[in-house]
Each structure stands twice: as structure tokens, then as C-alpha cells.
XYZ file of C-alpha atoms in Angstrom:
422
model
C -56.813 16.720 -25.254
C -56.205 20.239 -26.514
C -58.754 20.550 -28.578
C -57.844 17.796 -30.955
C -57.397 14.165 -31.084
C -53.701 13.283 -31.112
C -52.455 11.487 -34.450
C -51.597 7.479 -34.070
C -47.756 6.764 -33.744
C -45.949 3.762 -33.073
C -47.115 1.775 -30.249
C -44.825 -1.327 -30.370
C -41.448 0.351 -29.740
C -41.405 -0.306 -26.042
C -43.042 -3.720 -26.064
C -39.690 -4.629 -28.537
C -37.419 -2.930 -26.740
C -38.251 -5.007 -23.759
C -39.118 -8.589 -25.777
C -42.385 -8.858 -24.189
C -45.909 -9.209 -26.291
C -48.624 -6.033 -26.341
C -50.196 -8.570 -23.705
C -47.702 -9.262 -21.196
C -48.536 -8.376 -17.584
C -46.684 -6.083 -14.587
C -44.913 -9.306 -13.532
C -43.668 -10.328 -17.068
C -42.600 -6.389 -17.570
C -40.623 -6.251 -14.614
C -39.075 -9.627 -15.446
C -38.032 -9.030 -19.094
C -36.911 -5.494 -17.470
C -34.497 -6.899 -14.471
C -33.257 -9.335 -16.925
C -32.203 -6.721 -19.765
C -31.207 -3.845 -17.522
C -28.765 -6.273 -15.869
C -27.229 -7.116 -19.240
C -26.864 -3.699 -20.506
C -25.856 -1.740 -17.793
C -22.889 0.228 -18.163
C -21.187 -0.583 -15.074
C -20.783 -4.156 -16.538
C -19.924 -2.734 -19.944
C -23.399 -2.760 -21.445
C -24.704 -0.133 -23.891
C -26.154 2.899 -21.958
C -28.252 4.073 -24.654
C -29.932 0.457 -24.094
C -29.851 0.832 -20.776
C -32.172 4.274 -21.166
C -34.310 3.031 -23.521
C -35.339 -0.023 -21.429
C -35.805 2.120 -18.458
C -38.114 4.474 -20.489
C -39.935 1.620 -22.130
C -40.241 0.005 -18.623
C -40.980 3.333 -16.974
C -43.996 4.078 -19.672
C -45.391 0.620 -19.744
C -45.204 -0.191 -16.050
C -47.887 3.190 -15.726
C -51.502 2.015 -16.105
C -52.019 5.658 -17.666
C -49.632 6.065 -19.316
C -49.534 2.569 -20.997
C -53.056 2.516 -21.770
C -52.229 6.530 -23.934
C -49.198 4.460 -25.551
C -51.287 1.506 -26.389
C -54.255 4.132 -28.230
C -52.208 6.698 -29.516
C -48.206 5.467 -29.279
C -44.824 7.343 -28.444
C -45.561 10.898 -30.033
C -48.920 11.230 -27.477
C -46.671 11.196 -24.831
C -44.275 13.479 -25.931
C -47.025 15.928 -26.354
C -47.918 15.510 -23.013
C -50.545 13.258 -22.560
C -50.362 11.306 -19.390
C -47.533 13.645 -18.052
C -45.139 11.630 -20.181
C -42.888 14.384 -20.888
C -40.124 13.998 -18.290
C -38.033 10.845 -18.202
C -37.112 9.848 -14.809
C -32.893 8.992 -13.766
C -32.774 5.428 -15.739
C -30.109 4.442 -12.450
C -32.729 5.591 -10.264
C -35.380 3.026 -11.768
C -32.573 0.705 -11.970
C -32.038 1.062 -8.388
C -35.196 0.650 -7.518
C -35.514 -3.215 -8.214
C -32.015 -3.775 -6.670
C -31.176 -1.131 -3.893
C -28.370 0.537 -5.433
C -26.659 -2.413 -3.936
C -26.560 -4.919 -7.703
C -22.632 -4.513 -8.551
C -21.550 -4.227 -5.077
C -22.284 -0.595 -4.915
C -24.357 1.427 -2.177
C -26.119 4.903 -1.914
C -27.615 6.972 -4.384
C -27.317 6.720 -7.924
C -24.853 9.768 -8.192
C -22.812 8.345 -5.512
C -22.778 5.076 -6.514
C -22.408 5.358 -10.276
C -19.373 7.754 -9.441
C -15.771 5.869 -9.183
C -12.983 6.953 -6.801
C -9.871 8.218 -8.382
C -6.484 6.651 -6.878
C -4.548 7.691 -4.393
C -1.213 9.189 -5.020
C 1.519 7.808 -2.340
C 4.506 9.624 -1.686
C 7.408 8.078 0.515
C 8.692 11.377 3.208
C 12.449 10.486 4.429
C 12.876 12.200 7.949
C 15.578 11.636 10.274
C 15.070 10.401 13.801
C 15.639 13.697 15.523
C 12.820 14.777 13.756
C 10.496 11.980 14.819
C 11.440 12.743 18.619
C 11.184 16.774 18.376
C 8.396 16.939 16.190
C 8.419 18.723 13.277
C 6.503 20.516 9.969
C 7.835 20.168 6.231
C 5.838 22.142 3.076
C 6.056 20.362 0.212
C 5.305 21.736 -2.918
C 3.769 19.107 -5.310
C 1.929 19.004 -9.171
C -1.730 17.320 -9.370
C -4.692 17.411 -12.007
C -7.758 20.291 -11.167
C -10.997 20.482 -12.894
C -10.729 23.581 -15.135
C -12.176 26.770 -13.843
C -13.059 28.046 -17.287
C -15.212 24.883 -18.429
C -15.698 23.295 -15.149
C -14.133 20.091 -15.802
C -17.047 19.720 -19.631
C -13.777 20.314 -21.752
C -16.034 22.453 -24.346
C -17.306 26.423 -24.488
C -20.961 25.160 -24.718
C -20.849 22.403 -21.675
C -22.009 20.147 -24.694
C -20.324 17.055 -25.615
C -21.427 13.882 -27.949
C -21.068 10.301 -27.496
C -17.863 8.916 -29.027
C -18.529 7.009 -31.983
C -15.537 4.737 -32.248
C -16.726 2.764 -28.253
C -20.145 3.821 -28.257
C -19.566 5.709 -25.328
C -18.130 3.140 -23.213
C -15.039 4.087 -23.181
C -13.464 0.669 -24.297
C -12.961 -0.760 -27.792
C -12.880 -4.829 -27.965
C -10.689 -6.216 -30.791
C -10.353 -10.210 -31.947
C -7.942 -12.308 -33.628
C -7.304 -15.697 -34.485
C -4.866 -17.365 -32.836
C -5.375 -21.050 -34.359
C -8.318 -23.260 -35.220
C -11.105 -22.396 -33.815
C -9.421 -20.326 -31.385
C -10.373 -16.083 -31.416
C -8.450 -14.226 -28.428
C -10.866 -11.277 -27.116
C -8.555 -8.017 -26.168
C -9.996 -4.946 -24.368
C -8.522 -1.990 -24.309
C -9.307 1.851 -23.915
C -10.396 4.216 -26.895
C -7.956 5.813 -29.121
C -10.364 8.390 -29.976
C -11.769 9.855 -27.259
C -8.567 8.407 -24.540
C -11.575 6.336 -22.473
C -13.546 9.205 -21.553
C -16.503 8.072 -23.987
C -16.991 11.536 -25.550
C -16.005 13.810 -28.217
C -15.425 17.263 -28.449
C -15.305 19.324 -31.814
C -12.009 20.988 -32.435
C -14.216 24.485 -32.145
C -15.923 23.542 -29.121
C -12.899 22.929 -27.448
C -12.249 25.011 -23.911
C -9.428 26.971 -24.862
C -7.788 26.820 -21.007
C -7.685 22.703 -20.750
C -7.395 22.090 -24.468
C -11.093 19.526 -24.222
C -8.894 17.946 -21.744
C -11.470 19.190 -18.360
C -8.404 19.362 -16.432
C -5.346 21.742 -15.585
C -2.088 21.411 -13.984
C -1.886 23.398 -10.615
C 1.047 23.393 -7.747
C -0.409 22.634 -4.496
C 1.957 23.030 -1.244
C 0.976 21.062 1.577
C 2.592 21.253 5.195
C 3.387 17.587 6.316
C 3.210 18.019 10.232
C 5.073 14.797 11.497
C 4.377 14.246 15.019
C 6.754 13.747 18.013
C 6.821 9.335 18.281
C 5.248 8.621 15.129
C 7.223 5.598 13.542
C 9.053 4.178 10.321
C 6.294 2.929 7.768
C 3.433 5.568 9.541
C 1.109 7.040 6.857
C -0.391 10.317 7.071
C -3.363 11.310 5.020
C -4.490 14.169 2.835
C -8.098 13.315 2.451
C -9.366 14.310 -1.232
C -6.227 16.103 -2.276
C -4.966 13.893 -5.145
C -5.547 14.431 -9.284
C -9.330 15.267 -9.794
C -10.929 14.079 -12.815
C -15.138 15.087 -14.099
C -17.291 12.886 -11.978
C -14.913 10.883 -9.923
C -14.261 10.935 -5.962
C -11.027 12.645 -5.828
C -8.616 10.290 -4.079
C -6.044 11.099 -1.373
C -2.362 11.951 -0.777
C -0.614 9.527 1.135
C 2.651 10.188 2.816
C 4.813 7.256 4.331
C 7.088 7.837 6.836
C 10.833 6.519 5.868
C 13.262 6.823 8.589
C 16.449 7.536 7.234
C 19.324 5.719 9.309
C 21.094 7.052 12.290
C 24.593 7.268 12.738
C 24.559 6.586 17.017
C 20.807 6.157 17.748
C 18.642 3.128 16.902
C 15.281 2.551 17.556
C 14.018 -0.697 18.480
C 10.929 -2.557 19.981
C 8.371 0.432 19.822
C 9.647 3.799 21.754
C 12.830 1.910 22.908
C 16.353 4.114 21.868
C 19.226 2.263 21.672
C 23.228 3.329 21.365
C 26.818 1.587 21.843
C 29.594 2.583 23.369
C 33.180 1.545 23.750
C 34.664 1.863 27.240
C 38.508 0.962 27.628
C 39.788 -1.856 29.618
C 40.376 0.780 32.825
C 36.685 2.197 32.341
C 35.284 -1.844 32.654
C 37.052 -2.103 35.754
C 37.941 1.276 37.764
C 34.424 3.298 36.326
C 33.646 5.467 33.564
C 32.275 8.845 33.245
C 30.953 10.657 30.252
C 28.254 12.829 28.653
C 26.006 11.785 25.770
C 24.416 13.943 23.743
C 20.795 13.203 22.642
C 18.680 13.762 19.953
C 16.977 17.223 21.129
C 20.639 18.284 22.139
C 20.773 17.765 25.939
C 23.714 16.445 27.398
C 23.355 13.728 29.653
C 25.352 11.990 32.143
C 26.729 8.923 32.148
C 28.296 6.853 34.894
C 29.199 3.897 36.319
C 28.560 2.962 40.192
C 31.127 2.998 42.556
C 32.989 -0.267 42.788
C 30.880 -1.822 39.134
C 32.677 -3.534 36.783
C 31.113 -3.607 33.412
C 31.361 -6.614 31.289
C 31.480 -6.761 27.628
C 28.373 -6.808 25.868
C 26.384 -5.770 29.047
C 23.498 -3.470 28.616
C 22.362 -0.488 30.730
C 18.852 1.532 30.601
C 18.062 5.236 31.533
C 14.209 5.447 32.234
C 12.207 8.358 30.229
C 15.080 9.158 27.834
C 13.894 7.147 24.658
C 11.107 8.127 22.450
C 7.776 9.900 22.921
C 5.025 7.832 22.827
C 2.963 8.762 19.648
C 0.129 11.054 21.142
C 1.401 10.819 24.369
C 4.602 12.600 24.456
C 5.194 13.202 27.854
C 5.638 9.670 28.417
C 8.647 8.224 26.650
C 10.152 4.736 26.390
C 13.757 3.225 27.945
C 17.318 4.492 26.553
C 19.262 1.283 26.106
C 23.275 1.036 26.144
C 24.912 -1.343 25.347
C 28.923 -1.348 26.363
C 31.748 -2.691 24.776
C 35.396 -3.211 26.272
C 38.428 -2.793 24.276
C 41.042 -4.834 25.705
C 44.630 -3.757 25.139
C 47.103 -4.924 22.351
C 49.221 -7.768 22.704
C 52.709 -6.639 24.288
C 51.458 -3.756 25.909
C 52.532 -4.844 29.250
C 55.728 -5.787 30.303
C 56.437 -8.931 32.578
C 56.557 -7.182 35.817
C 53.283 -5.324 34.863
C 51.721 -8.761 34.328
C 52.595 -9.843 37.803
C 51.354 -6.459 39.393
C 47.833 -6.443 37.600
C 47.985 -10.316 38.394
C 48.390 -9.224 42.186
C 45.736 -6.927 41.845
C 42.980 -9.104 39.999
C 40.679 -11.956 41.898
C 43.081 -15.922 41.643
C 43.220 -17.626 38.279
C 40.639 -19.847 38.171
C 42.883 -22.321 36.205
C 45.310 -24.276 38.507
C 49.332 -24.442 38.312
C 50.619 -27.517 36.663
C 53.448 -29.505 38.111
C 57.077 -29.966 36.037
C 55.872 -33.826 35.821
C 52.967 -32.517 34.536
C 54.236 -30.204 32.115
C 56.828 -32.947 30.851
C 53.568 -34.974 30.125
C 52.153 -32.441 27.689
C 52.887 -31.598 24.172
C 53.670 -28.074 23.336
C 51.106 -26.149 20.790
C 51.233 -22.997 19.694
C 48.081 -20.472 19.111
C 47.198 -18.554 16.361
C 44.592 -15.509 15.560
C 41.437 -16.566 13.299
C 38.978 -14.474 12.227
C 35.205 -15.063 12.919
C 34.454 -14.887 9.325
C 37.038 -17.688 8.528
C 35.185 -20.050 11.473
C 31.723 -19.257 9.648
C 33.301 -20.523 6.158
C 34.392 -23.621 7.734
C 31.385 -24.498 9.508
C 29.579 -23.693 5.957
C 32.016 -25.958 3.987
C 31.602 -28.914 6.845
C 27.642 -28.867 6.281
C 27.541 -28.402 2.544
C 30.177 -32.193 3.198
C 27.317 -33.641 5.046
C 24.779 -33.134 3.169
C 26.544 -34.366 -0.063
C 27.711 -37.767 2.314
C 23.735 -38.067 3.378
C 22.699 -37.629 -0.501
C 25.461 -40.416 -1.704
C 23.797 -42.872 1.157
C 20.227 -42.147 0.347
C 21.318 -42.770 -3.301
C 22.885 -46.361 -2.346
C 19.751 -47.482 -0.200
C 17.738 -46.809 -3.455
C 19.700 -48.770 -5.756
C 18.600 -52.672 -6.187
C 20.781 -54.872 -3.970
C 22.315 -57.672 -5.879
C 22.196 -61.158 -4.292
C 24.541 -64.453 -4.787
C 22.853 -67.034 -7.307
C 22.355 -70.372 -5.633
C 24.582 -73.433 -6.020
């Protein structure tokens, strides 16, 4: 070859780096290979300049032609050439090609595969509930990570960077300690030196823009469009818009909807609206009339049927006044009321006003008693309690039964004691 017989170099090198003999055939290559790529790959923390040796020892010996120029005239024959053993091929792509890309849990090509995703950044959005019916658009102006422009995310003037010597270029540093006999605790933890990244820069290399860093600080604004119907909770997504880092899937901005609370309107069971209102004693029974004003401003209507008398706690529904179906605004759920009567003060009426509204209203279902009756009975007098008050007393009554039950679960438990016999 050119002229001139190449000089003898080492011819062992790759036969070591794999642990096979000079002799070892394509099926004990590939098995010594599978076994050490596995343990050395840098996705499971391995040493990637182990990795690429054993996949250029691998890729050279698993060549009949370029095995047999290794085997006559070693490493240095190749370099100069011979065989076309110049160019190294992707040691991922030869790594992929026993397992498929698919050996960590990973899929695609090499450069997809072998690059992570960067996290998401979540941010919770308080809107109100009118907004969430009308629809609306908010720009938000927020701070996240870009590759520099000056370096393009290398962090140095000449794109070059070397492996960091403290990790190896992993990225990680292990420590150990004793913590008794026999016992060594293993702790993991990310470079000092080069802040995980695996590399270092010389302070004269540095990009001046990003400080080695590869990134920048920019403001991004983004308009939020929130939808008309879209719910409490409901996330919307800025694909590939959060902190970029070299070599890493940029992640997404997340915004979740948080309704803030209404002072009338509530919204329950999907698109349903729901409001209370107080009607007076005369409203329950004679009819009401008034106007409600709703969340895009309208004024509606309200009021009772001829003749209806409304009873506390009743509820009412207006069809196609609640909220718009997400996507389908046109169509909107039920507005729900629910009325509550405020009965007059003791001592408002006066004897005689009694007996007229008594004269008015349907019989008392209770009947009269008799004066024999009435001598019968023993006079009590009634006084206000509070609902609050009831709930403390039914609390106080269980918390007593449960300590009775306890004391007779304790005395079935204890040994009976039994007369001696006579």
C-alpha cells in the first residue's frame, strides 16, 4: 500500500479491550461486546470513553478486512488508511444495532434517544368565572433559559470543550463513608466542578455572552387564550416553550386553570350555574318579581307563576342560561336557583293581625284541645337553640357511647372469677 509496507504496531489492543483471545470467533466478539457495552454505557452511568473504545474495537474486529490488516500490521495501519479504517462509526449507532435503540427503555435514533427531555415548567392562572363564560386572552410576560446566540448553547469561543476531570465526564461524583463495621454508605451526587454538565471550559475559552454557561436569560410573553366553558383544574399547553438547555428536548409551559371564587355564582356538576336568593315571607306566598344580572351583564327576569307559592329551600332552573359547553358554546348548561324565605321577627304582628292572616291561610292542621284537656297537660315553655349548639350535643352524646362500649369490651376481656367449692 503506497508504495511501502506499513510498520508493525500493536495488534492486541482491541482483543483486551474486549477480553476475548486473538482466536475468538464473530459469536464470542459479539458476546464479550453486548456484555461490556451494556456495563459501560453512559446512560447507566458507565464510562463513555469505554463505551467508544469497545465499539471501535468491536467495530474493527467484527470486519473480516479490516481484522485480518489489524491482526498483520495493528492499530497505526488503520489509521493510515488501510482497510478504510479511518472513520469511526456513531459508537450508539453500533450499540443500537444489537438492541434496537430500545435497551434502557428508549426508542428512535441514537440522537433522539440519547437526548433527555427537560421539565416542564407549571404555572397556576387565577381567572374569575366571568371570564370562563365570555372567553377571554391574558399576555403574560415570563423569564426562561435560551441557548446563547453567540456560542450556540458550546459555552466557549472555539465550540471546543474537554472532558471534566473531577467525574470523568459523567457528570456525577460517587463518595463513601463508613458508617459502622463493615458497613460503607455509597452517596451520588452531581459535580462541583463542572455543575453536572461533564465538561470544562478554560477561563479564556469562555463565551463572553453566557459566561461558559450555554445559556441566557430572555423574557418571553405569551398570550394565554382561555376559552369560553373551559373549567377549574383545565391545563393549557405551550408545547416546547420552557428553559432550553444544549442537547435536551425543551419541555413545555403548563398553565392550570384556578377559578377564583364567586361572590353570587357557583358552578356545579359540569356547565350547571348555580345562585341563592332570599325572597320575603310576602314574595313565598303572593309572587316575586326581580331581575338578575348575569355574568356577561344581561339582565334577566325573574318571576314567579301566578298563584305559586315557593317553599323554602326549593330550587328553580332557567334552561340555556348556565355555562358554555367547552367547544361548543352555543349550547350551555341549566341556571339553578335556589330560594330562601325569610320569615318575619317575633312580635311583628299584633293579635288581631294573627287572626286575619289566620283567616286568610289554609286550617291548622293541629286540632283545638278541650279545657279538660288542657287541665291534663303540664305547661312548658320554649326556648331558641342554635344549630351549632344541637351538633355539640349530639358530638358529646357519641364521644359517651363510645367510651361506655370501650369500658364493656374491657370487662368481657378481663378473667371472670368463680366461687371455690365447699
Amino acid at each position: 500500500m503506497f508504495g511501502r509496507v506499513p510498520k508493525k504496531s500493536d495488534n492486541t489492543k482491541f482483543y483486551e479491550v474486549l477480553g476475548v483471545p486473538k482466536s475468538a470467533s464473530q459469536d464470542e466478539l459479539k458476546k464479550a461486546y453486548k456484555k461490556a457495552a451494556i456495563k459501560n454505557h453512559p446512560d447507566k452511568g458507565g464510562d463513555p470513553e469505554k463505551f467508544k473504545e469497545l465499539a471501535h474495537a468491536y467495530e474493527v474486529l467484527s470486519d473480516p478486512e479490516k481484522r485480518d490488516i489489524y491482526d498483520q500490521y495493528g492499530e497505526d495501519a488503520l489509521k493510515e488508511g488501510m482497510g478504510g479504517g479511518g472513520s469511526s462509526h456513531n459508537p450508539f449507532d453500533i450499540f443500537e444495532s444489537f438492541f434496537g435503540g430500545g435497551a434502557f427503555g428508549g426508542g428512535g435514533s441514537s440522537r433522539g434517544r440519547r437526548q433527555k427531555r427537560g421539565e416542564d415548567v407549571v404555572h397556576a392562572l387565577k381567572v374569575s368565572l366571568e371570564e370562563l363564560y365570555n372567553g377571554t386572552a391574558k399576555k403574560l410576560s415570563l423569564s426562561r433559559n435560551a441557548i446563547c446566540s453567540k456560542c450556540k448553547g458550546k459555552g466557549s469561543k472555539s465550540g471546543a470543550s474537554s472532558r471534566c476531570y473531577g467525574c470523568q465526564g459523567t457528570g456525577m461524583k460517587i463518595t463513601t463513608r463508613q458508617i459502622g463495621l463493615g458497613m460503607i454508605q455509597q452517596m451520588q451526587h452531581v459535580c462541583p466542578e463542572c455543575r453536572g454538565s461533564g465538561e470544562m471550559i478554560s477561563d479564556r475559552d469562555r463565551c463572553p455572552q453566557c459566561k461558559g454557561n450555554k445559556v441566557t436569560q430572555e423574557k418571553k410573553v405569551l398570550e394565554v387564550h382561555i376559552e369560553k366553558g373551559m373549567r377549574d383544574g383545565q391545563k393549557i399547553t405551550f408545547e416546547g416553550q420552557a428553559d432550553e438547555a444544549p442537547d435536551t428536548i425543551t419541555g413545555d409551559i403548563v398553565f392550570v386553570l384556578e377559578q377564583k371564587k364567586h361572590p353570587k355564582f357557583d358552578r356545579k356538576f359540569g356547565d350547571d350555574l348555580y345562585v341563592d336568593h332570599n325572597l320575603s315571607l310576602t314574595e313565598a306566598l303572593c309572587g316575586f318579581q326581580f331581575a338578575l344580572t348575569h355574568l356577561d351583564g344581561r339582565q334577566l327576569l325573574i318571576k314567579s307563576n301566578p298563584g305559586e307559592v315557593i317553599k323554602p329551600g326549593q330550587y328553580k332552573a332557567i334552561n340555556d342560561e348556565g355555562m358554555p359547553h367547552h367547544q361548543r358554546p352555543f349550547m350551555k348548561g341549566k341556571l339553578v336557583i335556589q330560594f330562601h324565605v325569610i320569615f318575619p321577627e317575633s312580635g311583628v304582628f299584633s293579635p288581631e293581625q294573627c287572626r286575619k292572616i289566620e283567616s286568610i291561610l289554609p286550617m291548622r292542621p293541629s286540632k283545638h284541645l278541650t279545657d279538660m284537656e288542657l287541665d291534663d297537660c303540664e305547661e312548658t315553655t320554649l326556648h331558641d337553640v342554635s344549630a351549632e349548639e344541637v351538633k355539640r350535643r349530639k358530638e358529646r352524646q357519641h364521644r359517651h357511647r363510645e367510651a361506655y362500649d370501650e369500658d364493656d369490651d374491657d370487662d368481657e376481656s378481663a378473667p371472670r372469677v368463680q366461687c371455690a367449692q365447699q
